[in-house]
PDB file of C-alpha atoms in Angstrom:
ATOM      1  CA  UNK A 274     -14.179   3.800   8.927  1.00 91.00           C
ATOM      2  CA  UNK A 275     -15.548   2.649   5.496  1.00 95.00           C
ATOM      3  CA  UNK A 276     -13.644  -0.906   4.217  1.00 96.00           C
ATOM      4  CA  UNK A 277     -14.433  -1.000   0.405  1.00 95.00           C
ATOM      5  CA  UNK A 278     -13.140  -4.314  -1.148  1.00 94.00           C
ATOM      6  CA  UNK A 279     -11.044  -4.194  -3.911  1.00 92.00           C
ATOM      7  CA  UNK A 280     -11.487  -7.180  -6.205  1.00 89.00           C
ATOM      8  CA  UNK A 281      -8.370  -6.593  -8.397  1.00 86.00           C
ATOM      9  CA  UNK A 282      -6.565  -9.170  -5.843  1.00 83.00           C
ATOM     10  CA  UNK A 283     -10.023 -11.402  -5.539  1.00 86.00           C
ATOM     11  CA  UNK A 284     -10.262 -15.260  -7.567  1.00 83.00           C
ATOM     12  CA  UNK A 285     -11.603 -13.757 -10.688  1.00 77.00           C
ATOM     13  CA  UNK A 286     -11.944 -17.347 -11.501  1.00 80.00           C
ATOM     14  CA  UNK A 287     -14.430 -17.943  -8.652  1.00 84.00           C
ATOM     15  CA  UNK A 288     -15.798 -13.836  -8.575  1.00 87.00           C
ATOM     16  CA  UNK A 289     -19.175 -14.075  -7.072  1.00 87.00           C
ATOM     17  CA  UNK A 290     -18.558 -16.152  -4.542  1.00 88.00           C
ATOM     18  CA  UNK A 291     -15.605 -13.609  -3.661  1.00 89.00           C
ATOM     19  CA  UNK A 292     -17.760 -10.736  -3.502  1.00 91.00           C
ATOM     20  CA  UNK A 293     -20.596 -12.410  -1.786  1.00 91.00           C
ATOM     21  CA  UNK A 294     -18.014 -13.356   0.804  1.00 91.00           C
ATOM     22  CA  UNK A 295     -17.277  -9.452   1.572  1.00 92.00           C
ATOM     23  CA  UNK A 296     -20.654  -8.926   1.779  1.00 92.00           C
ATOM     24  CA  UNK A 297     -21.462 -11.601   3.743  1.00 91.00           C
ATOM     25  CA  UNK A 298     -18.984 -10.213   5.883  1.00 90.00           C
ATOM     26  CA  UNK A 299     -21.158  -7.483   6.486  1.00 90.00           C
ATOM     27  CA  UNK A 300     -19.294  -5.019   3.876  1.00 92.00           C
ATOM     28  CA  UNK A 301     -21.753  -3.326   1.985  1.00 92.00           C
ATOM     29  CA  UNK A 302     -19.658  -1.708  -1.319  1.00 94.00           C
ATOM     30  CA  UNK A 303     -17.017  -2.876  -3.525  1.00 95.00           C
ATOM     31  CA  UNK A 304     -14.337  -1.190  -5.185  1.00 96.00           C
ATOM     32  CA  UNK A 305     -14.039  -1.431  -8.901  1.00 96.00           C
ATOM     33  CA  UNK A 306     -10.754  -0.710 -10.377  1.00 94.00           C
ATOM     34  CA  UNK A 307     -11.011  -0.168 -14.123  1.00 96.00           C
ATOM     35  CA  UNK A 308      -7.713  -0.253 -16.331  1.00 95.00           C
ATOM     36  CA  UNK A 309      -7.439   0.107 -19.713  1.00 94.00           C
ATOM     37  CA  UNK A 310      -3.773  -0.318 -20.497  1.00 92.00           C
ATOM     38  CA  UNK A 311      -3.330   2.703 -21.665  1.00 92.00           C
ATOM     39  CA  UNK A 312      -3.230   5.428 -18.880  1.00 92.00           C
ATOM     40  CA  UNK A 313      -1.804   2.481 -16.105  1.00 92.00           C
ATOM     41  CA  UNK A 314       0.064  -0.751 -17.462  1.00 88.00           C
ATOM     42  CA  UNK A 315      -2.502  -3.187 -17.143  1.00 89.00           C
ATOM     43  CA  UNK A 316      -5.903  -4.110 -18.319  1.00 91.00           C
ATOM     44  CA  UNK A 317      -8.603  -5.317 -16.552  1.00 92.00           C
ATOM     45  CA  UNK A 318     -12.586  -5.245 -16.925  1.00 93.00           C
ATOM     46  CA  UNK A 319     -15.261  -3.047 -18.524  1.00 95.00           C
ATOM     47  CA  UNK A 320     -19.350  -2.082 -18.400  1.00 97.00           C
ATOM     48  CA  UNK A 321     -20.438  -5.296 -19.671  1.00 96.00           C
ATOM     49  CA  UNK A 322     -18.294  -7.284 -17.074  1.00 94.00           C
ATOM     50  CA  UNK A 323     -19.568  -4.675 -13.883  1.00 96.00           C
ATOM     51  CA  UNK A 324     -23.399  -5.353 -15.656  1.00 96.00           C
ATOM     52  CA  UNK A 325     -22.641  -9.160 -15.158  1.00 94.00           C
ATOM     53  CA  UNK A 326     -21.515  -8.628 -11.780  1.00 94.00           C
ATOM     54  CA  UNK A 327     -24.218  -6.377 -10.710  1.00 95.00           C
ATOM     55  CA  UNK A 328     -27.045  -9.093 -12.124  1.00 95.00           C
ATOM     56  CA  UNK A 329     -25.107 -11.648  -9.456  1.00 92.00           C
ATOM     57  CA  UNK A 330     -25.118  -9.310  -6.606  1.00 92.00           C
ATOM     58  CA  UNK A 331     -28.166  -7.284  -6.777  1.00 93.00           C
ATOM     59  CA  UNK A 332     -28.955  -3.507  -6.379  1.00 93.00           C
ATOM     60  CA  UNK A 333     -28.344  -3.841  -2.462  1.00 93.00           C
ATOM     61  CA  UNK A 334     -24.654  -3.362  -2.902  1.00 95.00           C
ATOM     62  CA  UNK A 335     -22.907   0.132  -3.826  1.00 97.00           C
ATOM     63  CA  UNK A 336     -20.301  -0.474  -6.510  1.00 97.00           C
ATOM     64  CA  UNK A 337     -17.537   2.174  -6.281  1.00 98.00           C
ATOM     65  CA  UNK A 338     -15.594   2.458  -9.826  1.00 97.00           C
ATOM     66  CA  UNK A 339     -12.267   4.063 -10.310  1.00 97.00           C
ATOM     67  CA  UNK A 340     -11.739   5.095 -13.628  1.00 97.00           C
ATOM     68  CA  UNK A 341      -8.101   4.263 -14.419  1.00 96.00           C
ATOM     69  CA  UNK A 342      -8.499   5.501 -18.228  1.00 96.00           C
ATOM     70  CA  UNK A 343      -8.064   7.964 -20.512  1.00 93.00           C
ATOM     71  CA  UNK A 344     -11.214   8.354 -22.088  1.00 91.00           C
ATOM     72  CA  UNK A 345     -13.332   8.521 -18.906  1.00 94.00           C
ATOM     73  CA  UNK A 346     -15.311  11.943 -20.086  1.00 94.00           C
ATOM     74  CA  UNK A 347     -16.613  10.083 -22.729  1.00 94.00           C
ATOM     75  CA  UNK A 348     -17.192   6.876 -21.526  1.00 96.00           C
ATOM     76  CA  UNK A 349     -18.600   7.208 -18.069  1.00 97.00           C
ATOM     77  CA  UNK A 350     -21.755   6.887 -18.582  1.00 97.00           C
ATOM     78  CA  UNK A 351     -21.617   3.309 -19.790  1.00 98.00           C
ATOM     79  CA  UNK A 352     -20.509   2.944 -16.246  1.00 98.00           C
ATOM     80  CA  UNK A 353     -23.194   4.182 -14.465  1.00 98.00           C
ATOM     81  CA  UNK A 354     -25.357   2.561 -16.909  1.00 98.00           C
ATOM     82  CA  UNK A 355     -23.960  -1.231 -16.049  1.00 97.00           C
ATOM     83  CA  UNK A 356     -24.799  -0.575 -12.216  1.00 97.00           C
ATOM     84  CA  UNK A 357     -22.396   1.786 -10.204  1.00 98.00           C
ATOM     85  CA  UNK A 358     -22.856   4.324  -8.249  1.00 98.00           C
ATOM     86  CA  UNK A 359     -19.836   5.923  -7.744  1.00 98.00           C
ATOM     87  CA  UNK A 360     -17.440   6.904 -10.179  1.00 98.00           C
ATOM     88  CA  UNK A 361     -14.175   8.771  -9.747  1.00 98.00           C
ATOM     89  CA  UNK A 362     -11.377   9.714 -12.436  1.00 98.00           C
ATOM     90  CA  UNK A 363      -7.974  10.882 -12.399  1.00 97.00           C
ATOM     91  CA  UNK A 364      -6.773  14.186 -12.711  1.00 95.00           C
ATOM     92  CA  UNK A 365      -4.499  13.712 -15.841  1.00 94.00           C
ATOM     93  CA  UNK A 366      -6.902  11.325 -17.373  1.00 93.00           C
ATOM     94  CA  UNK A 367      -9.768  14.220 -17.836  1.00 94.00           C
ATOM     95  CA  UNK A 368      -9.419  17.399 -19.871  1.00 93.00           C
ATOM     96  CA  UNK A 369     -12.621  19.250 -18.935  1.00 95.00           C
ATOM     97  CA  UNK A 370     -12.744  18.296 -14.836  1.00 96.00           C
ATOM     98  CA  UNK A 371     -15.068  20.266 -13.507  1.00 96.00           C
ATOM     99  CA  UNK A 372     -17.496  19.411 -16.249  1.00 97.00           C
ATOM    100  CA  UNK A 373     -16.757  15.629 -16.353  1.00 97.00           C
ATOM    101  CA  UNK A 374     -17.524  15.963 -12.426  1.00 98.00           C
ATOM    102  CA  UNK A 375     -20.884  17.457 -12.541  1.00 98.00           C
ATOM    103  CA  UNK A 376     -21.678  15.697 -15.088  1.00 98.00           C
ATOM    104  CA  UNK A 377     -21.688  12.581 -13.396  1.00 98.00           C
ATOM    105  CA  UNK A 378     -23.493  13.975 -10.781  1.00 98.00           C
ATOM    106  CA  UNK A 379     -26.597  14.992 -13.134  1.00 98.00           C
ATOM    107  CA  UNK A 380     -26.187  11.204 -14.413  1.00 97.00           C
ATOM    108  CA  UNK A 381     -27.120  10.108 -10.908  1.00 96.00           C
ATOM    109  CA  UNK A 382     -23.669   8.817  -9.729  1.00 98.00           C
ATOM    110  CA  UNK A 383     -21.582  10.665  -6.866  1.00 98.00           C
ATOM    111  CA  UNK A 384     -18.052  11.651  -8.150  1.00 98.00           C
ATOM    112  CA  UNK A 385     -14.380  11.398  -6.666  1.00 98.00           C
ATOM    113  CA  UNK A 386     -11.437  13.143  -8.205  1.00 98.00           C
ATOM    114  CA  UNK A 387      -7.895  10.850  -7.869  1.00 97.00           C
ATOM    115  CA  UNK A 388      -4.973  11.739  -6.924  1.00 96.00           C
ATOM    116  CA  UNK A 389      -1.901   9.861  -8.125  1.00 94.00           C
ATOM    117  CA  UNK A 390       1.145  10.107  -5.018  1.00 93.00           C
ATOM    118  CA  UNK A 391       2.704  12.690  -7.318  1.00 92.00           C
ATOM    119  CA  UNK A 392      -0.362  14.741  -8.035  1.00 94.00           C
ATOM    120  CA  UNK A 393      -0.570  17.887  -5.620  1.00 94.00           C
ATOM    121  CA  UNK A 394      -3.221  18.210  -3.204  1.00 95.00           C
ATOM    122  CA  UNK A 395      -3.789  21.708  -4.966  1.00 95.00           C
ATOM    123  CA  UNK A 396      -5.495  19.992  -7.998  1.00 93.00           C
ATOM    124  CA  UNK A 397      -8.215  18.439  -5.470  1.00 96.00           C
ATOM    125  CA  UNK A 398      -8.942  22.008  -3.859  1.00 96.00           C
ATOM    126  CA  UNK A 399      -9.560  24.062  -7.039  1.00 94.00           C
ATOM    127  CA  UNK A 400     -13.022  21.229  -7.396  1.00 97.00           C
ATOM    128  CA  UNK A 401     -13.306  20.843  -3.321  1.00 98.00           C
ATOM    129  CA  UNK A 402     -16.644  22.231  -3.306  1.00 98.00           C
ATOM    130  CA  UNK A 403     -18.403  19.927  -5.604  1.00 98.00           C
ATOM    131  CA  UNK A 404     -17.061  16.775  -5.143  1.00 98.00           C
ATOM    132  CA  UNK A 405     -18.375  13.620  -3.559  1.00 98.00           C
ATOM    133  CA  UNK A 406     -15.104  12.139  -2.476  1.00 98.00           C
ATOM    134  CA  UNK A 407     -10.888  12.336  -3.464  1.00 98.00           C
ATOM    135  CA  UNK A 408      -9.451   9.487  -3.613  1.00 98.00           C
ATOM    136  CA  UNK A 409      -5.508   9.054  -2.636  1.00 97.00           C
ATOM    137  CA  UNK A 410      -3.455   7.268  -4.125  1.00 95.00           C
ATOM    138  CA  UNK A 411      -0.575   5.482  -1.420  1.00 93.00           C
ATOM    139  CA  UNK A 412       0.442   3.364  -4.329  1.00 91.00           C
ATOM    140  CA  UNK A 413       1.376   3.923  -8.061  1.00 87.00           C
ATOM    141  CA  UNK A 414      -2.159   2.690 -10.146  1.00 78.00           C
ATOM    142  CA  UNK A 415      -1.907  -0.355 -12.173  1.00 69.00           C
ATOM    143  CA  UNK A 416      -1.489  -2.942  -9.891  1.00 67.00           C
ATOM    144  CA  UNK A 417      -2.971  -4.614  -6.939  1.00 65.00           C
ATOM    145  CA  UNK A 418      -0.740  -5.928  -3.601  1.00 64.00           C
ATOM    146  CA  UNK A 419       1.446  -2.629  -3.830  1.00 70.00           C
ATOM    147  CA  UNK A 420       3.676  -1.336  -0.491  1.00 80.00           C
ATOM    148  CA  UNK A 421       2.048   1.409   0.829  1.00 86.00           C
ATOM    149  CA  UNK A 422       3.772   4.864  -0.027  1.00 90.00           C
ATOM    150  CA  UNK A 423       4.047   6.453   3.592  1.00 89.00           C
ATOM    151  CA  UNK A 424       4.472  10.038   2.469  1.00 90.00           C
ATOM    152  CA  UNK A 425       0.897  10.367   1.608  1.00 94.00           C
ATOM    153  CA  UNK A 426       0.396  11.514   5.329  1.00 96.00           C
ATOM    154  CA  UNK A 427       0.400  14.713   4.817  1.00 96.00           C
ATOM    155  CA  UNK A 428      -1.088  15.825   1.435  1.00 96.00           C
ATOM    156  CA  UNK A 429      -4.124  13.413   3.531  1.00 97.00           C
ATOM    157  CA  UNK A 430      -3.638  15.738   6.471  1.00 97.00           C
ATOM    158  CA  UNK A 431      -3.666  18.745   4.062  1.00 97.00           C
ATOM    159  CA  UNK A 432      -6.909  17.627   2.105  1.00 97.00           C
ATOM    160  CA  UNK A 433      -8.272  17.202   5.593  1.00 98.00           C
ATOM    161  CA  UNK A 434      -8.428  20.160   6.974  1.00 98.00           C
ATOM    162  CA  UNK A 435      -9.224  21.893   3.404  1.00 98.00           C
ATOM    163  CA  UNK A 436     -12.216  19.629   3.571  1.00 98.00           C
ATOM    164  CA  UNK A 437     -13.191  20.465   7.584  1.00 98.00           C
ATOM    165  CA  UNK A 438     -12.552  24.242   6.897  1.00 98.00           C
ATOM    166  CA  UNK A 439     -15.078  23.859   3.913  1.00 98.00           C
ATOM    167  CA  UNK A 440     -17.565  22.188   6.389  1.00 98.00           C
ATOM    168  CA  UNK A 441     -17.100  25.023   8.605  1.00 98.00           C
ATOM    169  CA  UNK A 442     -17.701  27.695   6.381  1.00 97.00           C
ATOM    170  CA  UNK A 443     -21.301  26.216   5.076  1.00 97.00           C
ATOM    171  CA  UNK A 444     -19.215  23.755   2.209  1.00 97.00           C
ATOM    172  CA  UNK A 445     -19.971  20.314   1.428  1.00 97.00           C
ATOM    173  CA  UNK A 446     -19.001  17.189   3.165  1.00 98.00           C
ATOM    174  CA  UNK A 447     -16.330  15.514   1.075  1.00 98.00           C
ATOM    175  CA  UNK A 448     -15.466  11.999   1.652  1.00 98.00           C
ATOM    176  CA  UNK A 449     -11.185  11.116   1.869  1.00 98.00           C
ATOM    177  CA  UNK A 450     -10.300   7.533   0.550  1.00 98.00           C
ATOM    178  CA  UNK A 451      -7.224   6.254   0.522  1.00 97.00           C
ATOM    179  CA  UNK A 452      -6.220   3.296  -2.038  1.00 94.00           C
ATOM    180  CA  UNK A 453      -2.927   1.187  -2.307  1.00 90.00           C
ATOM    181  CA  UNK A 454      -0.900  -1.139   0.314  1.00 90.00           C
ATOM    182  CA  UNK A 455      -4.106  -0.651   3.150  1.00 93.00           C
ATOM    183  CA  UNK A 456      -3.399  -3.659   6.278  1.00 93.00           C
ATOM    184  CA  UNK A 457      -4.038  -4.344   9.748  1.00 94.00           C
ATOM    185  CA  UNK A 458      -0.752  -2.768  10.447  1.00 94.00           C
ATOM    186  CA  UNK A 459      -1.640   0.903   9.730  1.00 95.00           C
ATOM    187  CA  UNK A 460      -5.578   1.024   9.446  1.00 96.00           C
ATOM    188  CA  UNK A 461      -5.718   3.171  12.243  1.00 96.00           C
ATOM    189  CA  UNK A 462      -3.080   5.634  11.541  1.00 96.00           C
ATOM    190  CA  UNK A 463      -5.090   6.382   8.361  1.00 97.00           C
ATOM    191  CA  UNK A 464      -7.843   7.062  10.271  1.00 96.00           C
ATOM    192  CA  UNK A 465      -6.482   9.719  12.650  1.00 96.00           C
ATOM    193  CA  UNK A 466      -5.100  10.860   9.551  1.00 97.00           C
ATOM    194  CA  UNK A 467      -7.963  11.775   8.745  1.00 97.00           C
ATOM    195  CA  UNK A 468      -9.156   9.327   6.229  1.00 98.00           C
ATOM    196  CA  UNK A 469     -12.706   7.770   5.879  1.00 97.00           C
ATOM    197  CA  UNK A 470     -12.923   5.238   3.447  1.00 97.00           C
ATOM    198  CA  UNK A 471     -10.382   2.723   3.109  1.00 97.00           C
ATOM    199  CA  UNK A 472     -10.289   0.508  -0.328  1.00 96.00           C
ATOM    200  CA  UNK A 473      -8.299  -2.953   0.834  1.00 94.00           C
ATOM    201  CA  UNK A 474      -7.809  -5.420  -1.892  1.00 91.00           C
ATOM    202  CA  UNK A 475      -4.838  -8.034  -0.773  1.00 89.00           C
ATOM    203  CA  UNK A 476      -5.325  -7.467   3.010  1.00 91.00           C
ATOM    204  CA  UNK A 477      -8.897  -9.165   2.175  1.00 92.00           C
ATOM    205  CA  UNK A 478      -8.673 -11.257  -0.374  1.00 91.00           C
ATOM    206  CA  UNK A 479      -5.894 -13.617   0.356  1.00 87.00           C
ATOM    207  CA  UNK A 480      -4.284 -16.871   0.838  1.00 81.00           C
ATOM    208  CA  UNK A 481      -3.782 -16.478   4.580  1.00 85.00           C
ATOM    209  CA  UNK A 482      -7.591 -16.593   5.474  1.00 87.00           C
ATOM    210  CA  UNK A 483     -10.638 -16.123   4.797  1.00 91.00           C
ATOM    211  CA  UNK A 484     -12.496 -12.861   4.127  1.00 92.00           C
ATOM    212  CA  UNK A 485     -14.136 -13.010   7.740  1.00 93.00           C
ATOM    213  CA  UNK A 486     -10.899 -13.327   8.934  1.00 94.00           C
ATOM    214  CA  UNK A 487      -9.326 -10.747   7.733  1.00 94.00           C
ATOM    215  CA  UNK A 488     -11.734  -8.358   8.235  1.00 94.00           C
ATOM    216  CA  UNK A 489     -11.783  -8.804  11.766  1.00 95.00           C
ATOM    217  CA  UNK A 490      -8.606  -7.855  12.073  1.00 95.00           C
ATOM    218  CA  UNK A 491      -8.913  -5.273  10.602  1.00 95.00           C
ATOM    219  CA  UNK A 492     -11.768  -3.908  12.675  1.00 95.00           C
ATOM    220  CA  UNK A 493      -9.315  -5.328  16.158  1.00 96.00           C
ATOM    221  CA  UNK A 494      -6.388  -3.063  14.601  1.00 96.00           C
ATOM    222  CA  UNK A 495      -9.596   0.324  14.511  1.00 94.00           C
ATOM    223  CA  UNK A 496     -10.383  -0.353  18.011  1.00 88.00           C
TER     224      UNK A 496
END
């Protein structure tokens, strides 16, 4: 299981030392989420903030970037330009999705489609074959520290064996993260859900203890 650190629930007041904390930890990624007020209530951060961060941290760590905008066929570029490589948008965010996605993969980023808890599962399959990753969504986007929407089991159960059959048949290995409301509590029911990469943003960053903490429980409640 993959444990990609969100920093929407990190000090922003004390950032680098958060991150270098995760990584510390011996997390290797962190999960950006970009807002723009517009497509999700809330605003948060942009290319020249991620360019900042990536200066502090190095080219050793993967930054993951979820596009929560509305202009992300036009814009993503900037993105992989300040330092990440991985980018995924939303469904109803793009207009042109299949081109948006390979066109961040000739930019030299991988490329996840997002699902929202009310988008079907059918969206994802029509792209299956060339994506990178999907991510889904167990919490409405906009805000960190969300409860975890439980009926996401199945569309991940679903997109799992779309993704295995695909394997099967000679397809592409496609990577299933989940985002929103991720503890110690149900870590490992996502997993034999079916679900790879796990973005955790309060259930790391919090006031209960430290990052190291955390995160071993988190790898007590896998085993």
């Amino acid at each position: 299981m993959i444990i990609a650190p969100s920093i929407l629930t990190a000090d922003l007041g004390n950032l680098g030392e958060s991150c270098k904390s995760a990584i510390d930890a011996g997390l290797d990624r962190l999960h950006l989420d970009v807002m723009d007020g517009s497509f999700v209530p809330n605003l948060t951060f942009g290319p020249p903030f991620i360019s900042m961060l990536r200066d502090v941290l190095g080219n050793d760590v993967l930054f993951d970037v979820h596009l929560m905008i509305s202009n992300a066929e036009n814009t993503f570029q900037q993105y992989i330009d300040a330092g990440c490589n991985h980018i995924s948008v939303h469904f109803e965010a793009v207009n042109h999705l299949h081109r948006c996605i390979t066109a961040i993969q000739e930019s030299g980023a991988t490329a996840g489609l997002a699902l929202n808890p009310s988008t079907p599962i059918e969206n994802a399959l029509e792209v299956l074959p060339i994506l990178d990753s999907v991510v889904v969504m167990s919490v409405n986007p906009g805000f960190g520290g969300q409860s975890f929407i439980s009926s996401v089991e199945n569309k991940i159960r679903r997109l799992r064996k779309a993704i295995d059959d695909q394997v099967s048949n000679g397809g592409k290995v496609v990577e299933i993260q989940i985002d929103g409301g991720v503890k110690s509590h149900n870590i490992r029911s996502l997993r034999d859900w079916g679900v790879d990469n796990c973005v955790v943003g309060s259930g790391l960053f919090n006031n209960t203890g430290t990052v190291e903490q955390n995160l071993a429980e988190l790898r007590k409640a896998l085993k």
